[in-house]
Structure formats: structure tokens, C-alpha cells
Short mmCIF file of C-alpha atoms and ligand atoms in Angstrom, two decimals:
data_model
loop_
_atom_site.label_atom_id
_atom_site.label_comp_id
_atom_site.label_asym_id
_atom_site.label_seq_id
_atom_site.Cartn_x
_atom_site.Cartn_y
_atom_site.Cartn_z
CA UNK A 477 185.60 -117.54 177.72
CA UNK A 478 184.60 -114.64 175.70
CA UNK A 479 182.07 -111.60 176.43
CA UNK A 480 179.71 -112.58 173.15
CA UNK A 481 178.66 -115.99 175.34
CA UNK A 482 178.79 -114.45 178.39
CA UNK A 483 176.20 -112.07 177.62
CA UNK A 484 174.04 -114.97 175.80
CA UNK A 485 174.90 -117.15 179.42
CA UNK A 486 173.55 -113.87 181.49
CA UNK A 487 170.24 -113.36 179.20
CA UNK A 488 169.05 -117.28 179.50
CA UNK A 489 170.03 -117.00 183.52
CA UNK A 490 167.95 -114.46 183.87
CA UNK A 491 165.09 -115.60 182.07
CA UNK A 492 164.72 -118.26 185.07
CA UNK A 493 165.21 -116.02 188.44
CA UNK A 494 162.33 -116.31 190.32
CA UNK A 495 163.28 -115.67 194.02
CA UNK A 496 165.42 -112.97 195.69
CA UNK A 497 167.58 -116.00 196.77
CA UNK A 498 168.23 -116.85 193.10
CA UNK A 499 168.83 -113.37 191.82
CA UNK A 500 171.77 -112.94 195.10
CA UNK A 501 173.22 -116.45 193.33
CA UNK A 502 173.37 -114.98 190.14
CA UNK A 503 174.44 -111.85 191.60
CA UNK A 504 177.36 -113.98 193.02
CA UNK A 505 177.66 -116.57 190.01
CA UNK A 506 178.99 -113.02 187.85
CA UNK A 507 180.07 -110.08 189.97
CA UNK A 508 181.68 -112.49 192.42
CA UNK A 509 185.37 -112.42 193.94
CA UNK A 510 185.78 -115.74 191.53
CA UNK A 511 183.13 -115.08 189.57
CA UNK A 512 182.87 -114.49 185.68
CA UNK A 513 183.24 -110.78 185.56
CA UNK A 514 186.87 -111.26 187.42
CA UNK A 515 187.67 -114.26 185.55
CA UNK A 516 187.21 -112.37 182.45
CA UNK A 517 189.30 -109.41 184.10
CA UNK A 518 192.24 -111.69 184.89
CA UNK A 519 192.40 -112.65 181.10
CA UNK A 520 193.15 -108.96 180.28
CA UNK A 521 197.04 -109.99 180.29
CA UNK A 522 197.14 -112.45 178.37
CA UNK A 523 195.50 -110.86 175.25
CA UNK A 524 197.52 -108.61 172.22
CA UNK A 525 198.40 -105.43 174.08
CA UNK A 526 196.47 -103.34 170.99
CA UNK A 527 193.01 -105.48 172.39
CA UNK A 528 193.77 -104.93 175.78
CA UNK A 529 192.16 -101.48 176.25
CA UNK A 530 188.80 -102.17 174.23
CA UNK A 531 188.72 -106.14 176.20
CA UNK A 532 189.20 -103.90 179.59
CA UNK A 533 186.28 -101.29 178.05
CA UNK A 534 183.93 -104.17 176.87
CA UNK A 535 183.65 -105.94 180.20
CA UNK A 536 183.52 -102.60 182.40
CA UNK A 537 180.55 -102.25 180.26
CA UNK A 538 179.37 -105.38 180.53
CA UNK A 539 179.91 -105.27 184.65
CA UNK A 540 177.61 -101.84 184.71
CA UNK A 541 174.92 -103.53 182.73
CA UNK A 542 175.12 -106.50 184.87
CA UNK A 543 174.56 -104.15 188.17
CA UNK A 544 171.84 -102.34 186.67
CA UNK A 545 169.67 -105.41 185.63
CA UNK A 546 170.48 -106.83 189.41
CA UNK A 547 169.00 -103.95 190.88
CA UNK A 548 165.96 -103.55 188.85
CA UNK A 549 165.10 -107.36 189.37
CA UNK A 550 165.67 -106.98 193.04
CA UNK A 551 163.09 -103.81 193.33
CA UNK A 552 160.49 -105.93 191.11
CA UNK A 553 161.33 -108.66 193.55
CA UNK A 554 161.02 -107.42 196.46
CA UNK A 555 157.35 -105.37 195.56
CA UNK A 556 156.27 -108.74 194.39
CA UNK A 557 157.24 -110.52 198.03
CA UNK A 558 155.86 -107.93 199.98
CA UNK A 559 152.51 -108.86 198.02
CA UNK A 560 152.81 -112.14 198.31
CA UNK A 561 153.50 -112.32 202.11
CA UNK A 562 150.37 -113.98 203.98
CA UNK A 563 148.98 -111.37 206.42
CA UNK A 564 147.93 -112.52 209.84
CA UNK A 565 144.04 -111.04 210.36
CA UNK A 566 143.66 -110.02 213.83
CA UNK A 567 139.47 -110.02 213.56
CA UNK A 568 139.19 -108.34 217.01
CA UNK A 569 141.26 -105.23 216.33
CA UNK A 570 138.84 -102.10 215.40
CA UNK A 571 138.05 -101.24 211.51
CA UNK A 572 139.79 -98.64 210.06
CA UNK A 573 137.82 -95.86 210.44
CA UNK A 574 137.16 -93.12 207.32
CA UNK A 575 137.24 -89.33 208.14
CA UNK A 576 133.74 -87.76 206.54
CA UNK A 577 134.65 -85.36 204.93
CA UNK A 578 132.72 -82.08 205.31
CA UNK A 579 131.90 -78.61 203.28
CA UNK A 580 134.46 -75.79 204.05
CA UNK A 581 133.07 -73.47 206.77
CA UNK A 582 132.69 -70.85 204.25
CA UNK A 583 130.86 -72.57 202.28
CA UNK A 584 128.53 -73.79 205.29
CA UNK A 585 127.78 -70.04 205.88
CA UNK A 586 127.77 -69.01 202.19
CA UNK A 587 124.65 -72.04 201.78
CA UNK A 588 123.37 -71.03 204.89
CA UNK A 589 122.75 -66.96 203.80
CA UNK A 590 121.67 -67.88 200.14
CA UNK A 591 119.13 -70.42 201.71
CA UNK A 592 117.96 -67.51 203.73
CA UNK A 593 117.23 -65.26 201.01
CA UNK A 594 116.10 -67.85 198.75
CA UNK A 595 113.17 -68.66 200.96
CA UNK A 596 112.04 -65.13 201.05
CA UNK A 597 111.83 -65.74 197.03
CA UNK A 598 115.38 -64.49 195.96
CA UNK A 599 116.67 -66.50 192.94
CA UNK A 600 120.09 -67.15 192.92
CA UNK A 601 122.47 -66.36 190.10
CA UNK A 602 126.51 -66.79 189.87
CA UNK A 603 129.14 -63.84 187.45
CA UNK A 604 132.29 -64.84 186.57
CA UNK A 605 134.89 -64.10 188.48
CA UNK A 606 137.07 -62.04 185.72
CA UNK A 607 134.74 -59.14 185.27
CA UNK A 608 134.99 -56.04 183.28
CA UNK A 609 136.20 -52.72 184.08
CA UNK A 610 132.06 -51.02 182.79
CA UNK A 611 130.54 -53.72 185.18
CA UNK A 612 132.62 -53.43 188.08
CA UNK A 613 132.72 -49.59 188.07
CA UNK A 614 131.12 -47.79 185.47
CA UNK A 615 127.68 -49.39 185.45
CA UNK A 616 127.94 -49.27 188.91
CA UNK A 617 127.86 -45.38 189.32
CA UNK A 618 131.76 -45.78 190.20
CA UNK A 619 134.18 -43.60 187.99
CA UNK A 620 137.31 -44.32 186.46
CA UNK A 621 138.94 -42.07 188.58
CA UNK A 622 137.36 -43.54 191.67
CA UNK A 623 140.39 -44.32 194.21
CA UNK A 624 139.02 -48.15 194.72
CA UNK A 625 139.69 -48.76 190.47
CA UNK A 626 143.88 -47.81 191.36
CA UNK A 627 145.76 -50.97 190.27
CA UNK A 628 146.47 -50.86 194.18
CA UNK A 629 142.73 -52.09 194.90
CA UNK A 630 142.61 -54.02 191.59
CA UNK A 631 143.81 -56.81 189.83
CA UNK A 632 144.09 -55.89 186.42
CA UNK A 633 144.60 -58.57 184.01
CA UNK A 634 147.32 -57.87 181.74
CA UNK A 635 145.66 -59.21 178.48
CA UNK A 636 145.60 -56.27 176.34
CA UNK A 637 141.95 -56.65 174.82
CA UNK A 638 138.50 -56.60 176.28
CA UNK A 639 136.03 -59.56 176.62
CA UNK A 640 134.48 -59.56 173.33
CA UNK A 641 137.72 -59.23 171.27
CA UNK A 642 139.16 -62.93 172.39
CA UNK A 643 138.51 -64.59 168.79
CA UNK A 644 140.67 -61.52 167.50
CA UNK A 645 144.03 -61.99 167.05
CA UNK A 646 144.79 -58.76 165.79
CA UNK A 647 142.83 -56.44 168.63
CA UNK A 648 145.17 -58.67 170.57
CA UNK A 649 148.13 -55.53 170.10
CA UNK A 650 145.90 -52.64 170.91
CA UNK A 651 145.40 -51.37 174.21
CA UNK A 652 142.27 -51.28 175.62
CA UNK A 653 140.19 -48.07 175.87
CA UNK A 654 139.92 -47.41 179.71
CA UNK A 655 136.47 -49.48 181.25
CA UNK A 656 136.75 -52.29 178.86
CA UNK A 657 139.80 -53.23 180.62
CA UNK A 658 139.72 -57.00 182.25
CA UNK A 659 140.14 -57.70 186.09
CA UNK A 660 139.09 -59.51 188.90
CA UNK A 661 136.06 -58.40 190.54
CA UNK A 662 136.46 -56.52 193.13
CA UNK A 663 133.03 -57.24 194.93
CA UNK A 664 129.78 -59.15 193.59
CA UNK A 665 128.15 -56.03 193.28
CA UNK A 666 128.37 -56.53 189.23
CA UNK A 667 126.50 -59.53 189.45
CA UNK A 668 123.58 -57.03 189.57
CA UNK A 669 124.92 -55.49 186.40
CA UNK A 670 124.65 -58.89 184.63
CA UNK A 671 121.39 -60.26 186.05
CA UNK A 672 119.37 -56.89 185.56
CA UNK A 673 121.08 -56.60 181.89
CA UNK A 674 119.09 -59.82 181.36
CA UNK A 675 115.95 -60.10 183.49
CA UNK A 676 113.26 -57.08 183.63
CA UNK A 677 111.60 -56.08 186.91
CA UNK A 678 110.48 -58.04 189.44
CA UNK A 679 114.04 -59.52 189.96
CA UNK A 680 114.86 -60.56 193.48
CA UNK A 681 118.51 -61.79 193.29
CA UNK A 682 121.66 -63.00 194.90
CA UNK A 683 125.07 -63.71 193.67
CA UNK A 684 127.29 -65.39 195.99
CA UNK A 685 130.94 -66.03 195.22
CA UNK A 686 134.50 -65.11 195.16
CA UNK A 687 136.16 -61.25 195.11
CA UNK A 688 139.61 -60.07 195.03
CA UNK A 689 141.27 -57.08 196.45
CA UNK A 690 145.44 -56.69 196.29
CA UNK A 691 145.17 -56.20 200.33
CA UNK A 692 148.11 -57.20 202.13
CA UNK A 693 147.25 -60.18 203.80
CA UNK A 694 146.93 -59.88 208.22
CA UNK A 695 144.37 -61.26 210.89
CA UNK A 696 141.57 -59.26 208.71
CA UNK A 697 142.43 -59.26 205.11
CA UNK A 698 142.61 -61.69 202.23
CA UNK A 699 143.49 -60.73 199.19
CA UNK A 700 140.64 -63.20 198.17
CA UNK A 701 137.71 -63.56 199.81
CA UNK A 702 134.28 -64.15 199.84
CA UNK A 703 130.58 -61.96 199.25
CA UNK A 704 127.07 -62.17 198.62
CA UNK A 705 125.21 -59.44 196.68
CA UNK A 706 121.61 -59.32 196.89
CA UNK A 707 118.71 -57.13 195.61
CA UNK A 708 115.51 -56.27 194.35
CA UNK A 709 113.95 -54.36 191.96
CA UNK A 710 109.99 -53.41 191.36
CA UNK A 711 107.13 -50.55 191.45
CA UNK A 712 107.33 -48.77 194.65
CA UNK A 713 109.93 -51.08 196.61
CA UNK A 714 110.62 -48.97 199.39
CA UNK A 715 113.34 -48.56 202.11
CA UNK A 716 111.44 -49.84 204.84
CA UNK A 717 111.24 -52.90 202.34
CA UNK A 718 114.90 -53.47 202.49
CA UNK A 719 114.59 -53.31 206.15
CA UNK A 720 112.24 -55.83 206.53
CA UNK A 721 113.84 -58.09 204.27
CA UNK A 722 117.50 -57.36 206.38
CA UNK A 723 115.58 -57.94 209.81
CA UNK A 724 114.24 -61.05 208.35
CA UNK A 725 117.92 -62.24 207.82
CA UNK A 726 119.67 -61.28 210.86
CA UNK A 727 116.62 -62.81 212.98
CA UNK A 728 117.00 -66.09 210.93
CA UNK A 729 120.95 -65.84 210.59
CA UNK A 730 121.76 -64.81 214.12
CA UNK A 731 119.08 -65.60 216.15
CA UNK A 732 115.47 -64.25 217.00
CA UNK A 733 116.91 -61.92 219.51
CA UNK A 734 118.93 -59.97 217.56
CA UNK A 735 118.45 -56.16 217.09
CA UNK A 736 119.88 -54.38 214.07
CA UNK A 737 120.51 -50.51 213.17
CA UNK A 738 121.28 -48.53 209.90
CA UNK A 739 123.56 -46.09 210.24
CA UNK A 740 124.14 -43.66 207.00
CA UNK A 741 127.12 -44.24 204.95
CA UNK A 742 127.85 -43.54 201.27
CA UNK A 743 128.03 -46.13 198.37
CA UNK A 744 128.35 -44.50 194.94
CA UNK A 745 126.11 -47.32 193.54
CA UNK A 746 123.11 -46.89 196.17
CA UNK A 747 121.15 -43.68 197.59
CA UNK A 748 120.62 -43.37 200.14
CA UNK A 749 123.34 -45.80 201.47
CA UNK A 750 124.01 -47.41 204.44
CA UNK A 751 125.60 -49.85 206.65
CA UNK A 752 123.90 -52.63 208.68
CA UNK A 753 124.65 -53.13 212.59
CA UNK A 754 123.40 -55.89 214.38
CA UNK A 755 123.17 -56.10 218.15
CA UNK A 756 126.66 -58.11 219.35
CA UNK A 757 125.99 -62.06 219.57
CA UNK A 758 128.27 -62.56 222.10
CA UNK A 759 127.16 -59.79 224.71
CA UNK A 760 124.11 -58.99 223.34
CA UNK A 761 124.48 -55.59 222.69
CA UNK A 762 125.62 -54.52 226.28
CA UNK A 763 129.48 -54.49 225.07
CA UNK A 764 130.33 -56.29 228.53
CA UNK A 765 130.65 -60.15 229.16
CA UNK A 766 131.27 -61.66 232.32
CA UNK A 767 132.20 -57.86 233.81
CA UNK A 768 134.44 -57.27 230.76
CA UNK A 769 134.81 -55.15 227.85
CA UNK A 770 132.85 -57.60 225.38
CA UNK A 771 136.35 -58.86 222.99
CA UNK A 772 133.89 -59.46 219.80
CA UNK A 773 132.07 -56.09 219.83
CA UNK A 774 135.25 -54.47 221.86
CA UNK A 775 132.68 -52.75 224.08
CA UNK A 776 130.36 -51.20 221.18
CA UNK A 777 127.59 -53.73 221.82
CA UNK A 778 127.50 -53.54 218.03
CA UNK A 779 128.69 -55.36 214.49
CA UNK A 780 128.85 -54.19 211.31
CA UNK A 781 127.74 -56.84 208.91
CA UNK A 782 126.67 -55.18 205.66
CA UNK A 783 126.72 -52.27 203.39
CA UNK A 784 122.88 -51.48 201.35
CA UNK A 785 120.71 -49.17 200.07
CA UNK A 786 118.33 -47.74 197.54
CA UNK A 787 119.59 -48.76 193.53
CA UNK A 788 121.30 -45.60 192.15
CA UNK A 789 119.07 -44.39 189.04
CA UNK A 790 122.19 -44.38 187.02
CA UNK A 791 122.33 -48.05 187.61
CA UNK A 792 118.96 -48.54 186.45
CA UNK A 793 120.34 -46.25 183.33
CA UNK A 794 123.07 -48.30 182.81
CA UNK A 795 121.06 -51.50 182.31
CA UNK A 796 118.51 -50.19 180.32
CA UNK A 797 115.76 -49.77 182.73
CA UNK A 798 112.84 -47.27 181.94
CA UNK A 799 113.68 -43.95 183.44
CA UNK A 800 111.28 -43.74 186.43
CA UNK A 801 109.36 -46.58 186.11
CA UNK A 802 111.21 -49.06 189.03
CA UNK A 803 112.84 -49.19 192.26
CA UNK A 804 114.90 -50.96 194.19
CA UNK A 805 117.26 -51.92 197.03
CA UNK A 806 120.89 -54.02 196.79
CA UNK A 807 122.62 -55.08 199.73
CA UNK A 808 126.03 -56.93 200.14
CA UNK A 809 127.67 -58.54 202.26
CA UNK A 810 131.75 -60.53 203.22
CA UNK A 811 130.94 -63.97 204.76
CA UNK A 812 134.05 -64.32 205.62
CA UNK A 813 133.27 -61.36 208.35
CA UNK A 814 129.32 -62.96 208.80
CA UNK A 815 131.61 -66.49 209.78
CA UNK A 816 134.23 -64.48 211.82
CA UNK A 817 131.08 -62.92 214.03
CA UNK A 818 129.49 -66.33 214.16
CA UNK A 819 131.71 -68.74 215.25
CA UNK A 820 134.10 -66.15 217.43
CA UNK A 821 136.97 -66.27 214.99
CA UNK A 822 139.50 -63.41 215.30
CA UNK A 823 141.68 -64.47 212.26
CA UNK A 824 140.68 -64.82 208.67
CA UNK A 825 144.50 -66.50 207.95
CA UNK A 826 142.86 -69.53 209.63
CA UNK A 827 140.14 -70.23 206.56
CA UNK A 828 142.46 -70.49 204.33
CA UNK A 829 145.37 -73.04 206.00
CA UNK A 830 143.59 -76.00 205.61
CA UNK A 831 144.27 -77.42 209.31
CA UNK A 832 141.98 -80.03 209.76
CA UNK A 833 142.21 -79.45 213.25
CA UNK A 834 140.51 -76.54 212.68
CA UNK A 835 137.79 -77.54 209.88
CA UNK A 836 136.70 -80.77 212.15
CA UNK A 837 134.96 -78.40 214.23
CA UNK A 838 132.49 -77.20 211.73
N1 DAH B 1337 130.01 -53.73 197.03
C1 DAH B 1337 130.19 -53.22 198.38
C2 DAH B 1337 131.60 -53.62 198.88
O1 DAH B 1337 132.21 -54.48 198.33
C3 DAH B 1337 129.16 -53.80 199.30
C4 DAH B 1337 127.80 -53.24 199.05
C5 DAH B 1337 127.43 -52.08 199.66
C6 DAH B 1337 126.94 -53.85 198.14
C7 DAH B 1337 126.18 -51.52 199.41
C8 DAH B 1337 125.69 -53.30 197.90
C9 DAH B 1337 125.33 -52.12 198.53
O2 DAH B 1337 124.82 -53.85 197.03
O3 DAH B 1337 124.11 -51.60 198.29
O4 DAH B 1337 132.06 -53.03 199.82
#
């Protein structure tokens, strides 16, 4: 017996395996106690001692092979029994039922405000999330030296070269000139940047979408979260216009009861400015439930829910608008904090873990 027609023997056995069974015979037949492996081993002896070590190499070889093609037949094998195996159909047991999937929360909320404001006639629009330094600050009324443009409230994207200079290689090495620097938008404020850049008066607008902030993540900050920007611009748009329009929303967003208040604040990108209360949804404004401090409103019987006010003329400069001529009010708003108030949800982590336990519910 030598290993040239042993190997010839082992491909035309293998050709005809068919069954598990038959592969454990063959499996036996050559890697056997008696089989033709060890009968090959036990000829060792008898051979020129100089052939000895390359006979004892050849059929260690020849043994590993052997084990190798086993086990790959018996995998194949085995997948192909498992297919084969008749199933027994129980027709009484229940069908498998398929979860429905369902839109994220935030998004629910996020449709829910745009289709507010685009029934009171706002169009909707959508910036790209990787914004420039001029439209996030600059354009905006908001100076370089502005404390929320510190690398610590901004991603910065470490490209090197501004928007426009992509297609050039070369601009690639130089450093940008400060405001033509790329980042992630920090709010969706610039969306009004872009949409008045393109559109001339009457605009009514919202931009919905994503915003990023380096915040260290706890029960009330993401580092990514979520915002819609609104505004309008026209002759003679007034503040009581903007207050019509935000009573409108509140009314329709958190019911026809709800009271609302503006108390003065400062944006650099509105004037005047301020923020939007509205009267507590879950004590209705008394700040006590069921003879205790109200937990939503913590007693204040209100909630802040937005930050507007009257378009900055330098925006209106920055965009090209005729000096004078136009008016406006912008708005904006985290719907993250909108879903929180909604729904009673006291940690923003939870939006973003993907329990299903928890999405089901929406
Ligand atoms: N951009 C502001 C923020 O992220 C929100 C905001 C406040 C938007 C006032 C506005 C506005 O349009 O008028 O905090």
C-alpha cells in the first residue's frame, strides 16, 4: 500500500458519501484503530531508514487532510439533514406574530410640531448638519469671540479648509481664516441663514433636524440632540404676530387649555428676545398635584419651551435683505425637551438606548 493510491482511494470514496452514516464509515474505513492511516503507520519500520522520516511526514499530512475534509462534510451534512427533516405542523398553535414597527418618539413629536406650523402656512426646509462657522455665528449676529463658538460648545471639524475649497487639493494645507471654519451646528438657527440667502420676503419657514453640543452627557444633556427653527419674515410683521402664531402652537401642541407667558431674555440673533413659558401640563399651572409640589413644573406652575424674538437687522444685513424694508420673528425650539414635558419623561438617556420596552409605548 502506498500514499499515491491511497489518496486516489480517499478522492473516489468521497465522491459517493451521501449520509452522515456513510461519512462516520469512511471516517472509520481510514482514521480507524485498523484502519488505513495506521496500517500505513505500521509500515514505517520496514522501509530504508533515510525514507523513514519523509514516509512518517507524508502520511501525518495525509491524516490532517483526511480530518479536515471529515469535518467539513459533516457540517455540510448535517445543515443539509436539518433541512431535510419533515416538520410536524401543529395547525392549532397561534401564528407567529410580527412586531409593527413604529417611528421613534422623537420623530413622532418632531412630525407632530412641523405639521403644526405647516398648517399655519410655514414651508418646511432641511440644512445640513456640518455647517459653517459665518452661518452658525457670524450671520447670526454671534461673534467669534462669543463664549458658545469655544471648541468646548463646538465641534469643530478638523479638515483644514472651508466648504467651497473641497475640489482643492492644495487649499487642503492652509488653515482656515477664522468663520469659514467647518463644524457641527450647534442649533438650527442657521437654517434661517440658508433659506433667507435664497428666498426673498414673505418666507414663513421651519427647519427641523439634528444639533450638536460637546455637553457631557446626564439625565438632561445629549451631546446630540434635536431642534426646530422657525420664522417669518414680511412688511410690518409684528411681535404680537409671533405671539399669535406661538399661542396657536401651544393650544394645538399641548392642549386648548394651555396658557403661555414671555418672559425677556437675550439672544444675540433676535431683539427683543425672549423665552416662551407655557402653563405646566401636569398641574396646570398651580405647581401642586394631588397636595404636592407639582414634580414636572417643581412647584413653578410653569415650563420653558422656547427661546424667540424679533430678527436682528444685522441678520437681515447678513443675507442681503434691503435695509429697512422687512421684518420678522424666529423662534426655536429642543423637542427633545417639548417630548420630555409631554409624555412625563425625566431622562433624555432613555431616547437614545433603544429599549423597546420603552419605544412600544409610543
Ligand atoms: N438657537 C437658540 C438655541 O439653540 C434657540 C433660539 C432662540 C432660536 C431664539 C431662535 C430664537 O430663532 O429667536 O438656544
Amino acid at each position: 500500500m502506498d500514499i499515491k493510491s491511497v489518496k486516489a482511494q480517499i478522492d473516489s470514496d468521497i465522491d459517493k458519501i451521501n449520509s452522515l452514516e456513510a461519512l462516520e464509515a469512511f471516517s472509520v474505513k481510514y482514521l480507524g484503530r485498523k484502519g488505513v492511516i495506521a496500517e500505513l503507520t505500521s509500515q514505517i519500520p520496514s522501509l530504508a531508514a533515510e525514507q523513514r522520516p519523509d514516509a512518517g511526514r507524508d502520511i501525518n499530512s495525509l491524516k490532517n487532510q483526511l480530518k479536515d475534509l471529515i469535518d467539513s462534510h459533516r457540517a455540510i451534512l448535517s445543515r443539509q439533514a436539518s433541512f431535510q427533516k419533515p416538520r410536524s405542523v401543529d395547525i392549532t398553535l397561534p401564528g407567529t406574530i410580527q412586531d409593527i414597527g413604529n417611528k421613534h418618539p422623537l420623530t413622532q413629536v418632531m412630525d407632530e410640531i412641523c405639521g403644526i406650523f405647516v398648517s399655519l402656512g410655514f414651508k418646511l426646509f432641511e440644512g445640513p448638519e456640518i455647517e459653517t462657522e459665518y452661518n452658525n455665528f457670524q450671520a447670526l449676529n454671534i461673534p467669534l469671540n462669543h463664549p458658545s463658538c469655544d471648541p468646548f460648545d463646538t465641534f469643530y471639524l478638523d479638515t483644514g479648509f472651508a466648504a467651497k475649497d473641497t475640489d482643492n487639493t492644495e487649499k487642503k494645507q492652509q488653515k482656515p481664516k477664522a468663520n469659514q471654519r467647518l463644524l457641527l451646528r450647534s442649533h438650527t438657527s442657521p437654517g434661517q441663514i440658508r433659506v433667507m440667502k435664497k428666498y426673498k420676503p414673505p418666507v414663513a419657514a421651519i427647519v427641523p433636524g439634528k444639533v450638536y453640543r460637546p455637553d457631557a452627557t446626564d439625565a438632561s444633556h445629549s451631546f446630540m440632540f434635536h431642534q426646530v427653527e422657525g420664522f417669518l419674515v414680511d412688511k410690518d410683521v409684528k411681535f404680537s404676530d409671533l405671539k399669535g402664531v406661538l399661542e396657536e402652537f401651544s393650544k394645538i401642541m399641548f392642549g386648548a387649555d394651555t396658557k403661555m407667558r414671555f418672559r425677556p431674555h437675550f439672544f444675540p440673533f433676535t431683539e427683543p428676545s425672549a423665552e416662551v413659558d407655557i402653563s405646566c401640563i401636569i398641574c396646570g399651572g398651580e405647581g401642586k398635584s394631588l397636595a404636592k409640589t407639582c414634580s414636572v413644573c417643581k412647584g413653578k406652575g410653569w415650563l420653558e419651551i422656547l427661546g424667540c424674538g424679533m430678527i436682528h437687522p444685522n441678520v437681515f444685513k447678513a443675507v442681503g435683505y434691503s435695509d429697512g424694508k422687512f421684518t420678522g420673528f424666529a423662534f426655536g425650539m429642543g423637542v427633545e425637551r417639548i417630548t420630555m414635558l409631554k409624555y412625563g419623561i425625566d431622562d433624555i438617556r432613555i431616547f437614545f438606548e433603544n429599549d423597546l420596552r420603552f419605544l412600544k409605548q409610543f
